[in-house]
Amino acid sequence: MKNSNRSNMCVPLLIPRSYKTSEENKTGSWRFLRPRYLEKTAPCSSVCPVGQDIPRIQMLAVQGSFKEAWELLLSENPFPGTCGRVCFHPCESACNRLEFDEAVAIRMIERFLADTASRYELQPRLNKLAEKGKKVAIIGSGPGGLSAAYFLALLGYSCDVFESSNKPGGMLRWAIPFYRLPLKVLEEEIARIESLGVRIFCNHHVEFEKFKHLRSNYDAIFVSCGYQKGRRLNIPGEESPGVEDGLTFLRELKRDPSSPSLHGSVAVIGGGNTAIDVARSVLRCGAKPVIVYRRRKEDMRAFGEEIKMALDEGVRIEELKSPLKIEKKESGVILTLQKMKVAGIDESGRAAIEPDNTDPEIVSYDRVFVAIGTEPSEPWYVCDSCSGKDIKLYNSVMRFDGQFPVIFGGDLTTEAKTVTNAIASGKEAAMALDVLFRIGKDFVLPKISRCRVGNGLSVSMEIYLNGERKNRVSHVVSYAEINTDYFNLIPRTPQPRLLREERINSFSEIDLKISGSVAMKEAGRCFNCGICNHCDNCYLFCPEIAVKRQDSEEGGLRAINYDYCKGCGLCVVECPRNAMVLEEESA
Amino acid sequence: MKTVMEGSHAVAEAVKLARVQVISAYPITPQTHIVERLSEYCADGSLDAKFLRVESEHSAMAALIGASSTGVRTFTATSSQGLALMHELLHWASGARLPIVMAEVNRAMAPGWNIWTDQTDSLSQRDTGWIQIYCEDGQEALDRTLQAFRLAESVNLPAMVILDAFFLSHTYEPVDIPDQAKVDEFLPPYEPKFLLDPGNPCAFNQLAPPDVYMEMRFSIQTAMQSAIGVLEEIQNDFSEIFERSYGSIEPVECDDADIILVTSGTVTSTCKEVIEKLRSAGEKVGLLKISLFRPFPGEAVRKVLSRTRKVAVVDRNCSFGSGGIFAQEIRSALCNVPDHPLVYGYVAGLGGRDITPELLEDIYWQTKNTDFPELDSFWMGIREVKDGIICSGS
Amino acid sequence: MELSVPDREFMYSGHVACPGCGAAIAMRFVLKALGEKIIMVIPACCWSIIAGPYPMSTLRVPVLHTALETGGSVASGIKAAIEVRGDHETTVVTWAGDGGTFDIGFQALSGAVERNEDFIYICYDNEAYMNTGIQRSSSTPYGAWTTTTPGQDWKKMRKKNIVEALVAHRIRYAATANIAFPEDLINKVKKAKNMKGSRFIHIFSTCPTGWRVPSEMSIKIARMAVQTNIFPLYEVENGVEYTINYRPKGYLVKEYFKLQGRFSHLTEEDLDQIQEMVEEDWKLLLRKAGVFSGS
């Protein structure tokens, strides 16, 4: 007893003292709203004609996974290097970042990824399915036809492409000048398609009779001959020597760069990309081009950037002038032009014009090129009227001759006559044929519709092949749904270019390459609308510690522990990119 | 070692001998000499303790609650206003079952300011779950402080050792300061039954809903009640080691007394002389000194008081609207005893007014000469007040 | 995206905070910064309840629950005790609400800081006595509705500036922090942990229940408080060296006020006046930080 300060008596001691954790209290029962991960469609993907998974591509680029990003591009488009140069990038106009500071330079990054793969001679892992034993004939080796061949080959079909000219590529090769699309880039991408087993037969013009014979050797035909024929002005003197079709000029220039002997001033009639391409090519050949356009500059159908660069290079544009007649001169031609004036706006938003009251202008030119548009060169290419038996898809038309399927695509059927739309039609055609062959005609439209990206006219091969992307909903994320608190104003990376003086002296590519760090920085500006990029905000701000980070490979999201989630909604609001949704808890 | 020192310093000696580890105090007359002496001991290293010079008594008690919860021996001292300020935390300390020891110098509650002795301050805290021991002299102040540590740590309840202001705190008396070695034998180092420990984390004193609170409170009550027996044991040990005996109560000539006076604090010494004088005059009178007030030693009190005819309780305090508090407790202890004595309550000496031997004799005669106590408590020596002025004279 | 926020959790799920509670988020971050070698003092506040009733605890560290006004004093006692026991590593941390810091607990806090007690005092500020039902405290901001400042009696006193009050004590370290800026908060707590003497951190913690805002807006509103200069992020060492940690975007205060039901009664004139008051305070802070600018 002496040495203890404890009594022999047992003294009770019951104090408030914890002996277990709060984990047995399942606060999930409090919930009346439930958060979950739900990836949605980004506006860029929705307007991209080939439905690229752009936010994910940017995410991979930021992580430095350039090869993976490139392979993702290839899964929807065999021509990333090409489109990375010539696509009209509707993605950038739809980019949500536009409302924040400036659109992400998506096309620049696409080009960077393709060029990097090329530089390091990377071999892509492509998802090639087993041979299915069917054969498809493809008429025209432009972007439409080659795209169809590529996707059909990946789906397991053997393809023969018939090209009337002596080299494949269509408009890509014959119309787009080298300063926009170097030959090497195009040829590499065509070679990749050929490496899948696609056979391209050049100098093989398919006229109507031959077309009908193809039926016996093939299971389907894809027609993408394009609009090769230049439209006529239908004015007197059009046949005079010195007046040529613009597209033909570009083709000749490609065949033999030394061929044209141009000098003096050259008129280019028209306002589209071809007119601009002709004018800028004329410049580089040493002559002085003048574009003559009947509407206003802002009405020109050519891409704004192209017009700007043309002007910068010294191309003059004479707007609101319409040619009345052409007369031959000793050397050159005389162009009679009527000044026009704006008399309202037509339904496409362009100026409606009518002749001015002034007297017509008479101007001399050494040469005149006509580039007012193109049309199909043979009547059986035309696919305007769709009968009830035709299946009208987003970019192509599937027609049946008895049971035999013929799909029309490319410029023949797309709403917008662009390279990327043509590529989209080829992909669509491949998918349609695959459905037809495997399941049946009635399933073509429904199956293709399910592959639609957002609310645009594009379809995704990844969705078609049941990839992760099929879990995304078609809701297109708007700017208002982005939590911009997490982004700082960062100016868009300007496209490095050759100086003006350097440009006009040759056909060298104008846009220069960017470095990996610049590409990653620019890709980092992407909001990644609608997808999870593992920023961890949901995990960080959950007061209940109910968001677990999962170490899964690609596509792995987080897991919410619904035993404890109280449905406060913080994760959903703090997700900068709207990759989550808060829904009513089911009873 | 025998010496002459004031009561405050005797307490300080005990605290040093007890090897207290954390002291936290705020000055208030007449406690100041206790903490000043302890400050010196801490400064010169003779006491190896942390001294927190907090900014209020409330913080002093709060700091000790923190320190005691971390497993160290703790001490503070205060008085009247300071004790009242601590009130919330007095409940807390006992509810948290912390063996904090406090020296409480009985001083009157303001207003008006009155620094002299009065028991109302400590008795106002009688419901807070603290052990309360009232000291008669300087030696008892030292000894009871040592006993208080051991008692508190045995039953896990805080304890206050109570001294009269000035009459005890500032009065020099002979005090025998024990050897450190003997004290170490009597009071080993503190071994906490629970403490805050990052190696064994848990939460203390959290929400206790109705379905658990009552059991926790019952545990306090049980511990309090067991403290009576534990103190007995401790007092026995103490007398073996230090050769001084104490009891929770001390009866003086009570066996055949017809009237027993009940006192506490320094007035007991005065009363012992009065008893002697009255006895020599043939009066059958006794004295019961109450040391242990909480837990109230009801059984011991009943044993002494049951057989007598009248009990006169001297209260240096008052619970307004009722009466002297010791008187209430005595009545309460006796009410179920058949043929229990009449209890006369007397309120005297508030605010340091002297309780003289004459006054105590008056109490005796008044008790003897009245058949029945009219009031619960009769206030002794009150002067008349005319037109707001206290009339002079007795 | 790489976050520099430590991975380990020192808090369990299953606590009873309201959905979207800023104080729960604040505690989680603070514990990540402090680790487990701490003793935490929790005076009466929302966290007294959030931490779970007997016999549960939602925290993986030792906790002493104490009376409302004792945050500074109990911590002082614990620190003295652990030193006596030879432990010079464990950090003593007080975790208190604004009521127990600005008002009733101010004395003990001031006393502890004056004595330069070696502990960290963290006040999570939800700007009223929320635990007892949304009554006004001296940290309730100018303009706010509370149950004791209802209707036209909305609070017409400025929010007490607790950091500046402690800076006047020459406190070793004082800083503001905000749940919407987790890295800054965690850095400050880690920095404080490696110091000695009194350290104070004032954390802005949204209370959806008391501020009448939807639970999912807690972080947005907290962030907005910083962006509007209403709650600047800064730190002060030794009571003299001011560092402003973040240059806010400088949104108008009405953007912050219009998000919250507790301010819905304010008129345009009121908001303009508050805008002036906020700008005045911000300029004062800039002067103290030695930043002289026109903006």
Tab-separated table of C-alpha atoms in Angstrom, chain A residues 156-384:
chain	number	residue	atom	x	y	z
A	156	GLY	CA	-11.082	-6.984	-93.235
A	157	TYR	CA	-12.135	-6.353	-96.821
A	158	SER	CA	-9.899	-6.375	-99.850
A	159	CYS	CA	-10.007	-3.226	-101.954
A	160	ASP	CA	-9.033	-2.274	-105.461
A	161	VAL	CA	-8.880	1.428	-106.238
A	162	PHE	CA	-9.219	2.614	-109.822
A	163	GLU	CA	-7.620	5.967	-110.585
A	164	SER	CA	-7.905	7.634	-113.958
A	165	SER	CA	-4.786	9.813	-113.680
A	166	ASN	CA	-1.271	8.451	-113.464
A	167	LYS	CA	-0.806	8.948	-109.721
A	168	PRO	CA	-3.142	8.517	-106.720
A	169	GLY	CA	-4.394	11.310	-104.500
A	170	GLY	CA	-7.058	13.153	-106.405
A	171	MET	CA	-7.406	16.791	-105.373
A	172	LEU	CA	-4.787	16.268	-102.722
A	173	ARG	CA	-2.206	15.633	-105.351
A	174	TRP	CA	-3.458	17.604	-108.297
A	175	ALA	CA	-5.159	20.652	-106.859
A	176	ILE	CA	-3.603	21.662	-103.569
A	177	PRO	CA	-0.305	23.485	-104.120
A	178	PHE	CA	2.884	22.193	-102.513
A	179	TYR	CA	3.230	25.253	-100.358
A	180	ARG	CA	0.152	24.007	-98.507
A	181	LEU	CA	0.662	20.261	-98.785
A	182	PRO	CA	4.158	18.904	-99.561
A	183	LEU	CA	4.238	15.819	-101.723
A	184	LYS	CA	6.198	13.783	-99.214
A	185	VAL	CA	3.463	14.055	-96.623
A	186	LEU	CA	0.787	12.883	-99.040
A	187	GLU	CA	2.813	10.042	-100.437
A	188	GLU	CA	3.658	8.713	-96.979
A	189	GLU	CA	0.024	8.623	-96.012
A	190	ILE	CA	-1.001	6.953	-99.273
A	191	ALA	CA	1.794	4.413	-98.805
A	192	ARG	CA	0.445	3.542	-95.369
A	193	ILE	CA	-2.943	2.783	-96.945
A	194	GLU	CA	-1.318	0.626	-99.569
A	195	SER	CA	0.600	-1.228	-96.878
A	196	LEU	CA	-2.719	-2.552	-95.615
A	197	GLY	CA	-3.071	-4.498	-98.854
A	198	VAL	CA	-5.039	-1.953	-100.824
A	199	ARG	CA	-4.227	-2.068	-104.547
A	200	ILE	CA	-4.321	1.165	-106.510
A	201	PHE	CA	-4.578	0.900	-110.305
A	202	CYS	CA	-3.581	4.167	-111.936
A	203	ASN	CA	-4.331	5.124	-115.499
A	204	HIS	CA	-7.547	3.190	-115.120
A	205	HIS	CA	-10.399	5.398	-116.106
A	206	VAL	CA	-13.684	3.697	-115.307
A	207	GLU	CA	-16.330	4.700	-117.735
A	208	PHE	CA	-19.915	3.634	-117.445
A	209	GLU	CA	-19.623	0.301	-119.171
A	210	LYS	CA	-16.660	-0.751	-117.105
A	211	PHE	CA	-18.522	0.402	-114.030
A	212	LYS	CA	-21.283	-2.034	-114.792
A	213	HIS	CA	-18.832	-4.846	-115.327
A	214	LEU	CA	-17.234	-4.372	-111.975
A	215	ARG	CA	-20.291	-5.986	-110.510
A	216	SER	CA	-19.174	-9.419	-111.524
A	217	ASN	CA	-15.820	-9.244	-109.761
A	218	TYR	CA	-16.688	-7.303	-106.654
A	219	ASP	CA	-19.219	-7.340	-103.862
A	220	ALA	CA	-19.656	-3.580	-103.752
A	221	ILE	CA	-18.542	-0.383	-105.419
A	222	PHE	CA	-17.667	2.977	-103.892
A	223	VAL	CA	-17.829	5.877	-106.313
A	224	SER	CA	-15.824	8.977	-105.384
A	225	CYS	CA	-14.697	10.513	-108.608
A	226	GLY	CA	-15.155	13.977	-107.334
A	227	TYR	CA	-15.987	17.170	-109.139
A	228	GLN	CA	-13.226	17.257	-111.727
A	229	LYS	CA	-14.818	19.359	-114.380
A	230	GLY	CA	-14.401	23.062	-114.174
A	231	ARG	CA	-17.614	25.036	-114.531
A	232	ARG	CA	-17.907	27.271	-117.433
A	233	LEU	CA	-18.491	30.999	-117.369
A	234	ASN	CA	-20.853	30.738	-120.303
A	235	ILE	CA	-19.791	34.072	-121.697
A	236	PRO	CA	-18.583	34.875	-125.204
A	237	GLY	CA	-14.887	34.330	-125.815
A	238	GLU	CA	-14.498	31.675	-123.202
A	239	GLU	CA	-12.820	29.386	-125.733
A	240	SER	CA	-10.118	31.895	-126.637
A	241	PRO	CA	-6.530	30.801	-126.257
A	242	GLY	CA	-5.092	32.236	-123.059
A	243	VAL	CA	-8.267	31.389	-121.164
A	244	GLU	CA	-7.891	28.172	-119.187
A	245	ASP	CA	-9.517	26.174	-116.475
A	246	GLY	CA	-7.849	26.948	-113.138
A	247	LEU	CA	-7.892	23.404	-111.866
A	248	THR	CA	-6.296	22.174	-115.046
A	249	PHE	CA	-3.556	24.745	-114.598
A	250	LEU	CA	-2.831	23.487	-111.098
A	251	ARG	CA	-2.729	19.912	-112.355
A	252	GLU	CA	-0.297	20.772	-115.119
A	253	LEU	CA	1.863	22.647	-112.627
A	254	LYS	CA	2.054	19.540	-110.467
A	255	ARG	CA	2.869	17.299	-113.415
A	256	ASP	CA	5.627	19.543	-114.551
A	257	PRO	CA	6.593	22.392	-112.282
A	258	SER	CA	8.656	24.031	-114.920
A	259	SER	CA	5.928	23.993	-117.507
A	260	PRO	CA	4.008	27.208	-117.231
A	261	SER	CA	5.574	30.203	-118.704
A	262	LEU	CA	3.716	32.938	-117.026
A	263	HIS	CA	4.430	36.576	-117.150
A	264	GLY	CA	2.675	39.862	-116.876
A	265	SER	CA	-0.676	40.156	-115.234
A	266	VAL	CA	-2.968	37.213	-114.930
A	267	ALA	CA	-6.648	37.303	-114.071
A	268	VAL	CA	-8.147	34.587	-111.933
A	269	ILE	CA	-11.903	34.562	-112.054
A	270	GLY	CA	-13.561	33.074	-108.986
A	271	GLY	CA	-13.662	33.315	-105.197
A	272	GLY	CA	-13.086	29.828	-103.896
A	273	ASN	CA	-10.017	28.022	-102.643
A	274	THR	CA	-9.123	26.981	-106.150
A	275	ALA	CA	-9.078	30.596	-107.280
A	276	ILE	CA	-6.811	31.494	-104.370
A	277	ASP	CA	-4.564	28.507	-105.014
A	278	VAL	CA	-4.310	29.445	-108.670
A	279	ALA	CA	-3.534	33.061	-107.870
A	280	ARG	CA	-0.835	32.239	-105.326
A	281	SER	CA	0.680	29.673	-107.664
A	282	VAL	CA	0.701	32.207	-110.477
A	283	LEU	CA	2.562	34.553	-108.169
A	284	ARG	CA	5.200	32.004	-107.498
A	285	CYS	CA	5.595	31.399	-111.203
A	286	GLY	CA	6.585	35.012	-111.610
A	287	ALA	CA	3.419	36.688	-112.849
A	288	LYS	CA	1.098	39.187	-111.186
A	289	PRO	CA	-2.207	37.627	-110.298
A	290	VAL	CA	-5.459	39.534	-109.926
A	291	ILE	CA	-8.497	37.800	-108.556
A	292	VAL	CA	-11.710	38.981	-110.130
A	293	TYR	CA	-14.747	38.182	-108.062
A	294	ARG	CA	-18.304	39.177	-108.658
A	295	ARG	CA	-19.275	39.469	-104.985
A	296	ARG	CA	-17.534	41.118	-102.034
A	297	LYS	CA	-14.312	39.876	-100.463
A	298	GLU	CA	-16.171	38.742	-97.385
A	299	ASP	CA	-18.449	36.650	-99.557
A	300	MET	CA	-15.597	34.629	-100.997
A	301	ARG	CA	-15.961	30.955	-100.286
A	302	ALA	CA	-12.231	30.503	-99.821
A	303	PHE	CA	-10.871	30.011	-96.302
A	304	GLY	CA	-10.258	33.314	-94.569
A	305	GLU	CA	-6.674	32.450	-93.750
A	306	GLU	CA	-5.961	31.694	-97.373
A	307	ILE	CA	-7.404	34.980	-98.532
A	308	LYS	CA	-5.381	36.827	-95.948
A	309	MET	CA	-2.187	35.156	-96.975
A	310	ALA	CA	-2.931	35.754	-100.621
A	311	LEU	CA	-3.354	39.453	-100.018
A	312	ASP	CA	-0.254	39.486	-97.882
A	313	GLU	CA	1.709	37.895	-100.693
A	314	GLY	CA	0.617	40.553	-103.086
A	315	VAL	CA	-2.389	39.082	-104.794
A	316	ARG	CA	-4.847	41.774	-105.708
A	317	ILE	CA	-8.544	41.168	-105.390
A	318	GLU	CA	-10.988	43.036	-107.563
A	319	GLU	CA	-14.324	42.589	-105.929
A	320	LEU	CA	-17.792	43.188	-107.270
A	321	LYS	CA	-16.736	42.653	-110.853
A	322	SER	CA	-18.415	40.197	-113.184
A	323	PRO	CA	-16.947	39.182	-116.571
A	324	LEU	CA	-19.175	39.911	-119.537
A	325	LYS	CA	-17.028	38.765	-122.369
A	326	ILE	CA	-13.517	37.823	-123.322
A	327	GLU	CA	-11.771	38.851	-126.525
A	328	LYS	CA	-8.590	37.653	-127.933
A	329	LYS	CA	-5.743	40.072	-128.373
A	330	GLU	CA	-2.454	39.653	-130.082
A	331	SER	CA	-0.738	38.519	-126.966
A	332	GLY	CA	-3.186	37.895	-124.189
A	333	VAL	CA	-6.856	38.659	-123.816
A	334	ILE	CA	-9.168	41.539	-123.113
A	335	LEU	CA	-11.626	41.098	-120.305
A	336	THR	CA	-14.794	43.117	-120.192
A	337	LEU	CA	-15.944	43.456	-116.617
A	338	GLN	CA	-19.193	44.798	-115.274
A	339	LYS	CA	-19.086	46.451	-111.891
A	340	MET	CA	-21.660	44.994	-109.559
A	341	LYS	CA	-23.387	46.364	-106.522
A	342	VAL	CA	-24.927	44.816	-103.461
A	343	ALA	CA	-28.692	44.551	-103.620
A	344	GLY	CA	-29.400	42.699	-100.419
A	345	ILE	CA	-28.397	39.452	-98.797
A	346	ASP	CA	-29.319	36.083	-100.185
A	347	GLU	CA	-30.360	33.033	-98.188
A	348	SER	CA	-26.778	31.804	-97.738
A	349	GLY	CA	-25.837	35.077	-96.102
A	350	ARG	CA	-23.875	36.347	-99.030
A	351	ALA	CA	-24.486	39.525	-100.968
A	352	ALA	CA	-27.068	39.441	-103.687
A	353	ILE	CA	-25.679	41.453	-106.537
A	354	GLU	CA	-26.853	43.318	-109.537
A	355	PRO	CA	-25.083	45.336	-112.194
A	356	ASP	CA	-23.997	48.780	-111.325
A	357	ASN	CA	-25.022	51.670	-113.488
A	358	THR	CA	-21.497	52.355	-114.621
A	359	ASP	CA	-20.026	51.399	-117.945
A	360	PRO	CA	-18.150	48.152	-118.119
A	361	GLU	CA	-14.393	48.107	-117.615
A	362	ILE	CA	-12.063	46.836	-120.263
A	363	VAL	CA	-8.851	45.310	-118.927
A	364	SER	CA	-6.029	43.488	-120.626
A	365	TYR	CA	-4.484	40.409	-119.206
A	366	ASP	CA	-1.817	38.065	-120.417
A	367	ARG	CA	-3.769	35.059	-119.250
A	368	VAL	CA	-7.081	34.300	-117.655
A	369	PHE	CA	-7.817	31.363	-115.398
A	370	VAL	CA	-11.367	30.375	-114.629
A	371	ALA	CA	-11.962	28.890	-111.197
A	372	ILE	CA	-15.621	29.374	-110.451
A	373	GLY	CA	-16.333	25.871	-109.250
A	374	THR	CA	-16.428	22.308	-110.386
A	375	GLU	CA	-18.940	19.639	-111.186
A	376	PRO	CA	-18.971	15.949	-111.830
A	377	SER	CA	-17.383	15.091	-115.142
A	378	GLU	CA	-19.763	12.306	-116.013
A	379	PRO	CA	-23.503	12.219	-115.641
A	380	TRP	CA	-23.652	8.859	-113.897
A	381	TYR	CA	-21.612	10.280	-111.038
A	382	VAL	CA	-24.428	12.543	-110.074
A	383	CYS	CA	-26.322	11.504	-107.024
A	384	ASP	CA	-28.656	14.404	-106.450
